[in-house]
Short mmCIF file of C-alpha atoms in Angstrom, two decimals:
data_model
loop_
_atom_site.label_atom_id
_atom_site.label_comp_id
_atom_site.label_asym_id
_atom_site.label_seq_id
_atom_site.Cartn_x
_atom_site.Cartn_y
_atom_site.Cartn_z
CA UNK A 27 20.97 -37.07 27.81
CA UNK A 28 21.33 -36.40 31.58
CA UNK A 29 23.35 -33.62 33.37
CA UNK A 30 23.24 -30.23 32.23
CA UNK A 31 23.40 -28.80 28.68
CA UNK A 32 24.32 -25.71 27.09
CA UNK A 33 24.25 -24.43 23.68
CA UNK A 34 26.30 -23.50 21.41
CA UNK A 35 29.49 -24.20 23.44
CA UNK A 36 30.99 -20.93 21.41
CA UNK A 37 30.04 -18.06 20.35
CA UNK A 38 31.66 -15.12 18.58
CA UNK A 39 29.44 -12.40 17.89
CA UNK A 40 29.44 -8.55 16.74
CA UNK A 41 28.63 -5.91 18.99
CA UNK A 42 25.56 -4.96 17.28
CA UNK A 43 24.44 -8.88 17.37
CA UNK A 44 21.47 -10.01 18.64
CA UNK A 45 21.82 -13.91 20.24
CA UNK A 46 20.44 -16.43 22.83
CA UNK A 47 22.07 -18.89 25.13
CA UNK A 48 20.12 -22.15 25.72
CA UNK A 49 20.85 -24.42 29.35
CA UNK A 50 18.74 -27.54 29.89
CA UNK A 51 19.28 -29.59 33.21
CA UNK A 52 17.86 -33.26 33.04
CA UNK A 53 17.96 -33.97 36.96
CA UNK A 54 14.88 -32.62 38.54
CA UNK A 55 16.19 -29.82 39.87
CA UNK A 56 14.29 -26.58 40.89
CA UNK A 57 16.54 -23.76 40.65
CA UNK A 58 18.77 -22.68 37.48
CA UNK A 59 21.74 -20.00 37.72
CA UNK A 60 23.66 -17.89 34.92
CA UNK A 61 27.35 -17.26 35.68
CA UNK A 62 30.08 -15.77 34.23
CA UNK A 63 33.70 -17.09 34.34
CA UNK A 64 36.54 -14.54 33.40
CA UNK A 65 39.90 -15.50 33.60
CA UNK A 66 41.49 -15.32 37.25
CA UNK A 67 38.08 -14.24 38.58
CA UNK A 68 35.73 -15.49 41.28
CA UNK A 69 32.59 -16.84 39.08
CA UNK A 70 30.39 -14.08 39.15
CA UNK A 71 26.61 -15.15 39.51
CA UNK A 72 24.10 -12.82 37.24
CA UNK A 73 20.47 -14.30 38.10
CA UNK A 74 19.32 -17.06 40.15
CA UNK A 75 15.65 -18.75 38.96
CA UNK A 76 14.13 -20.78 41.58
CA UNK A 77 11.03 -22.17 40.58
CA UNK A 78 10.70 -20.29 37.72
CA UNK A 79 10.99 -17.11 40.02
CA UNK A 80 13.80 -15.07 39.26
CA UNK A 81 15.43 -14.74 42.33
CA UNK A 82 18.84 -12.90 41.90
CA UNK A 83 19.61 -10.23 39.69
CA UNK A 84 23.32 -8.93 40.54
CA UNK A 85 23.44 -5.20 38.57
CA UNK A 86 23.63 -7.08 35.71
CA UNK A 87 23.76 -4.81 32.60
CA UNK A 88 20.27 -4.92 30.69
CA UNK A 89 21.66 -5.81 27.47
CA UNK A 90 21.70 -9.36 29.26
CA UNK A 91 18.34 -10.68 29.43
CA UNK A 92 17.28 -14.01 31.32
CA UNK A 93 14.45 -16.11 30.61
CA UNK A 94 13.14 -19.39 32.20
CA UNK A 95 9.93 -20.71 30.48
CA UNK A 96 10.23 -23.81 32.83
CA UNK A 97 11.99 -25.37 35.28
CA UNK A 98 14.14 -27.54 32.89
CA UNK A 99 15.31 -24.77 30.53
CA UNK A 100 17.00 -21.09 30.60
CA UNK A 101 17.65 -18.79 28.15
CA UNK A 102 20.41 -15.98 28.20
CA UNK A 103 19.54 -13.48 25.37
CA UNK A 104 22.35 -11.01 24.52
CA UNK A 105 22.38 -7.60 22.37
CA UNK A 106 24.57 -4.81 21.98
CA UNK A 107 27.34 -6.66 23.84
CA UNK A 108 30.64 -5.27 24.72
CA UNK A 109 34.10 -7.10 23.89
CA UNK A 110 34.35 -7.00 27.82
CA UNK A 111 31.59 -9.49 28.06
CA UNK A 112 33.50 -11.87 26.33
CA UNK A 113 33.92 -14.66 28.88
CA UNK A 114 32.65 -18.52 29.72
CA UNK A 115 29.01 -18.07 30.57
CA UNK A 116 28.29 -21.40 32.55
CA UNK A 117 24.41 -22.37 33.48
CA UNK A 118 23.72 -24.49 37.01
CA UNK A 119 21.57 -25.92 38.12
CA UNK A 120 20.18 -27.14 42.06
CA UNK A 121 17.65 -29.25 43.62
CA UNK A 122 16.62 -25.60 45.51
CA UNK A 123 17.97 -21.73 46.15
CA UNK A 124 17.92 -19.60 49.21
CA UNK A 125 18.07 -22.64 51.27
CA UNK A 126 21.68 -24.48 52.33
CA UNK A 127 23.57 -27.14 51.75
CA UNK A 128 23.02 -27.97 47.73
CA UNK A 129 25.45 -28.28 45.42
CA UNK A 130 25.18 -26.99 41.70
CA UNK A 131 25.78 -28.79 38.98
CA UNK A 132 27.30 -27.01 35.99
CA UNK A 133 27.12 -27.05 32.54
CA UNK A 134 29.93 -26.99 29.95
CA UNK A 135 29.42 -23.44 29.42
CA UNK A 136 29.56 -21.22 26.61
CA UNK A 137 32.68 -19.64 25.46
CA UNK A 138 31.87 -15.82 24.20
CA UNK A 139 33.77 -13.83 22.34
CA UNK A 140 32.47 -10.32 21.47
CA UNK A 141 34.34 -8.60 18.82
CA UNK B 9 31.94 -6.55 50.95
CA UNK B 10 32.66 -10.02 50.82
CA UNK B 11 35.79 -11.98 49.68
CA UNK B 12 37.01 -15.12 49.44
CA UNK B 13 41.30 -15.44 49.25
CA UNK B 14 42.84 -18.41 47.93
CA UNK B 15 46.59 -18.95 46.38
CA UNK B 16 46.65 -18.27 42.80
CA UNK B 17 48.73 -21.56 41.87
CA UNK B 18 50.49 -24.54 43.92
CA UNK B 19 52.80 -26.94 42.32
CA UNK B 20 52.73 -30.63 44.14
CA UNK B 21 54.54 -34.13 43.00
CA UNK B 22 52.63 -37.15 42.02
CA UNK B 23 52.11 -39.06 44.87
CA UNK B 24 52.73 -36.23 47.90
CA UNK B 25 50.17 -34.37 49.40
CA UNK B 26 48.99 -30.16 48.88
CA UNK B 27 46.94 -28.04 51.10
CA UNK B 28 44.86 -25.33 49.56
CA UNK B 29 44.00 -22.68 51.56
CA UNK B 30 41.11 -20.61 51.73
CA UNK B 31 39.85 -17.83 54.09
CA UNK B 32 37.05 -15.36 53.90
CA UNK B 33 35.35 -12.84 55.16
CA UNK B 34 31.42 -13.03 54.49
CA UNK B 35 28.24 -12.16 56.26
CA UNK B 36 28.04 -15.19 58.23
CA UNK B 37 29.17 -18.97 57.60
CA UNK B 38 26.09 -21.69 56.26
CA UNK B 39 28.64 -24.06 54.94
CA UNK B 40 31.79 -24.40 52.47
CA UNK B 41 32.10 -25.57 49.52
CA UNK B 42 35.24 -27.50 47.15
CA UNK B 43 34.81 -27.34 43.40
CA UNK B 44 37.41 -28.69 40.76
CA UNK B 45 37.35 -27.48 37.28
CA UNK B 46 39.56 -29.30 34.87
CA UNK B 47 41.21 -26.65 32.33
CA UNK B 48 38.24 -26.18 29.80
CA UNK B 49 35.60 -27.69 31.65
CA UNK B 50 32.86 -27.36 33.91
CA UNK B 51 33.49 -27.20 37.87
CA UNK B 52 32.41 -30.57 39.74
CA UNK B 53 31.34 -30.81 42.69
CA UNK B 54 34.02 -32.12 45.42
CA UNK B 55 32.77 -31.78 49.07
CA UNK B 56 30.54 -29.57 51.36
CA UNK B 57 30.41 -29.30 54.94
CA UNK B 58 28.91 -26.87 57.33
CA UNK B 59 30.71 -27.79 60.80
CA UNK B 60 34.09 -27.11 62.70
CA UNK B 61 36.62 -29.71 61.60
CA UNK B 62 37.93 -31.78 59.47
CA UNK B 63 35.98 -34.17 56.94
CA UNK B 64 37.46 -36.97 55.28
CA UNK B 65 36.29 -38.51 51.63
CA UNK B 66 38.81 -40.78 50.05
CA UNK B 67 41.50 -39.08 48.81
CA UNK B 68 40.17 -35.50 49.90
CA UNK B 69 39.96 -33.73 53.25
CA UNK B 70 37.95 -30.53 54.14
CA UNK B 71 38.77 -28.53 57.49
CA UNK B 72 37.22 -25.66 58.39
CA UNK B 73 37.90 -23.41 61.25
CA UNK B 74 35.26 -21.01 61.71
CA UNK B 75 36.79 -18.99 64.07
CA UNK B 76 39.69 -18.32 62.29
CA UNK B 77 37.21 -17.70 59.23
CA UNK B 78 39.88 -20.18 57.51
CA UNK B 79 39.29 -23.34 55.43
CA UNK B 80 41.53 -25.36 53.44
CA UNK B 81 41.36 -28.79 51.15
CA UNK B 82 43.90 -31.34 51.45
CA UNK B 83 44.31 -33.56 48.69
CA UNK B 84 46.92 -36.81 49.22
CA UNK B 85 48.34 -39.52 47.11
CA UNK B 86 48.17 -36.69 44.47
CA UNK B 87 47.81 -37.99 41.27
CA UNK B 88 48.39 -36.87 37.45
CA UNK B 89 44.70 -36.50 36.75
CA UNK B 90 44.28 -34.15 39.92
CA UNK B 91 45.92 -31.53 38.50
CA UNK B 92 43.36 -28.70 37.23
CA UNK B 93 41.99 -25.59 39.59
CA UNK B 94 40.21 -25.83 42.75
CA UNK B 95 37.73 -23.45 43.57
CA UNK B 96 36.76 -22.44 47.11
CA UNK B 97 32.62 -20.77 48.23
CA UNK B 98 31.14 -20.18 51.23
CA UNK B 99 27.70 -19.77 51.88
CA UNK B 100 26.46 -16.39 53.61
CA UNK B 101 23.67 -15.61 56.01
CA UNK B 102 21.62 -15.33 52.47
CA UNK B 103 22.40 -19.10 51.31
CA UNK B 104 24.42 -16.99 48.71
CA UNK B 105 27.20 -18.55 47.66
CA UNK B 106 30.59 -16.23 47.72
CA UNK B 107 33.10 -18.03 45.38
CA UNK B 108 36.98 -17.68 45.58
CA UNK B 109 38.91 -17.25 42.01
CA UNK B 110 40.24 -20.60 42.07
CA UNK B 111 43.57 -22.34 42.55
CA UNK B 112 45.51 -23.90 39.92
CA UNK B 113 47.29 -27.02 40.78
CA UNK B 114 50.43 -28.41 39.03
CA UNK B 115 51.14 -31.89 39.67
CA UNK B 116 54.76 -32.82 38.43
CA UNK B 117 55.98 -36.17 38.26
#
């Protein structure tokens, strides 16, 4: 498989719930992002890994937690959500961060609902 | 803080040609970016270029004008499958990149 992966591609879930979001990028690349899409919104980026550092941390609420056990994969674990974090989460991945000049390549993204 | 504007939605023919505008105001300029995101899917990458002017790739143009703080994407010979929302970022003094909501393009026949 080549590109960039993400499961499950949707995801309804109770507010007391406790679940992960998996990303995989098959191209070699070095740096990994979490986003999330909302409707008529600018993506808004929530952490940046860059290898394997985490990088970027926007105030994201803590009951989103990141993890990056390697450079291929990311994790997005999620409890005690709010039905206002229901949104497309879409993963990315680069050959670097903090450095110009390369695109991301996204993945299909997760659809969340939060109910 | 920094934004990126861009028009909510254009409507174009098949076959004419649309500008998409973009401006922003960010803590400094390290290149621009042109995504496309068909409705459901994952943005693509389109184009990026760092300097004054415009770029040319196939059907697709990039200017940017830094002056101005303006940028815009010019898409000819528009065609059915080019209809879906374009989405505008620019790359601060940080290498962070500052994305635009998006603009949805139409294409009628």
């Amino acid at each position: 498989e080549t590109g960039v992966t993400q499961t499950p591609r949707h995801l309804v879930m109770g507010m007391t719930n406790k679940k992960s979001l998996k990303c995989e990028q098959h191209l070699g690349h070095n740096a990994m992002y979490w986003y999330k899409q909302s409707a008529k919104k600018p993506l808004e980026l929530m952490f940046v890994y860059n290898f394997k550092e985490q990088t970027e941390n926007n105030s994201v609420p803590s009951r989103f937690s990141p993890e990056c056990p390697n450079s291929s994969h990311l994790f997005l674990h999620l409890h005690t959500l709010q039905p206002e974090d229901s949104a497309l989460y879409l993963c990315a991945s680069s050959q670097a961060a903090g450095t110009g000049g390369y695109e991301q390549y996204f993945g299909p993204g997760t659809r969340l609902t939060v109910t | 803080g920094q934004n990126i504007d861009q028009p909510t939605e254009m409507t174009a023919t098949e076959g004419a040609i649309v500008q998409i505008n973009c401006t922003y105001q960010t803590s400094g300029f390290n290149g621009l970016f042109w995504y496309q995101q068909h409705a459901g899917e994952a943005p693509t990458f389109l184009s990026y270029n760092v300097l004054d002017g415009l770029e040319e790739k196939g059907r697709f143009s990039s200017l940017i004008s830094r002056s101005n703080g303006y940028c815009y994407l010019l898409l000819k010979e528009l065609q059915m499958k080019d209809s879906a929302s374009y989405l505008c970022a620019v790359e601060d003094s940080n290498y962070q990149l500052i994305w635009g909501a998006g603009t949805k393009l139409i294409i009628k026949p």
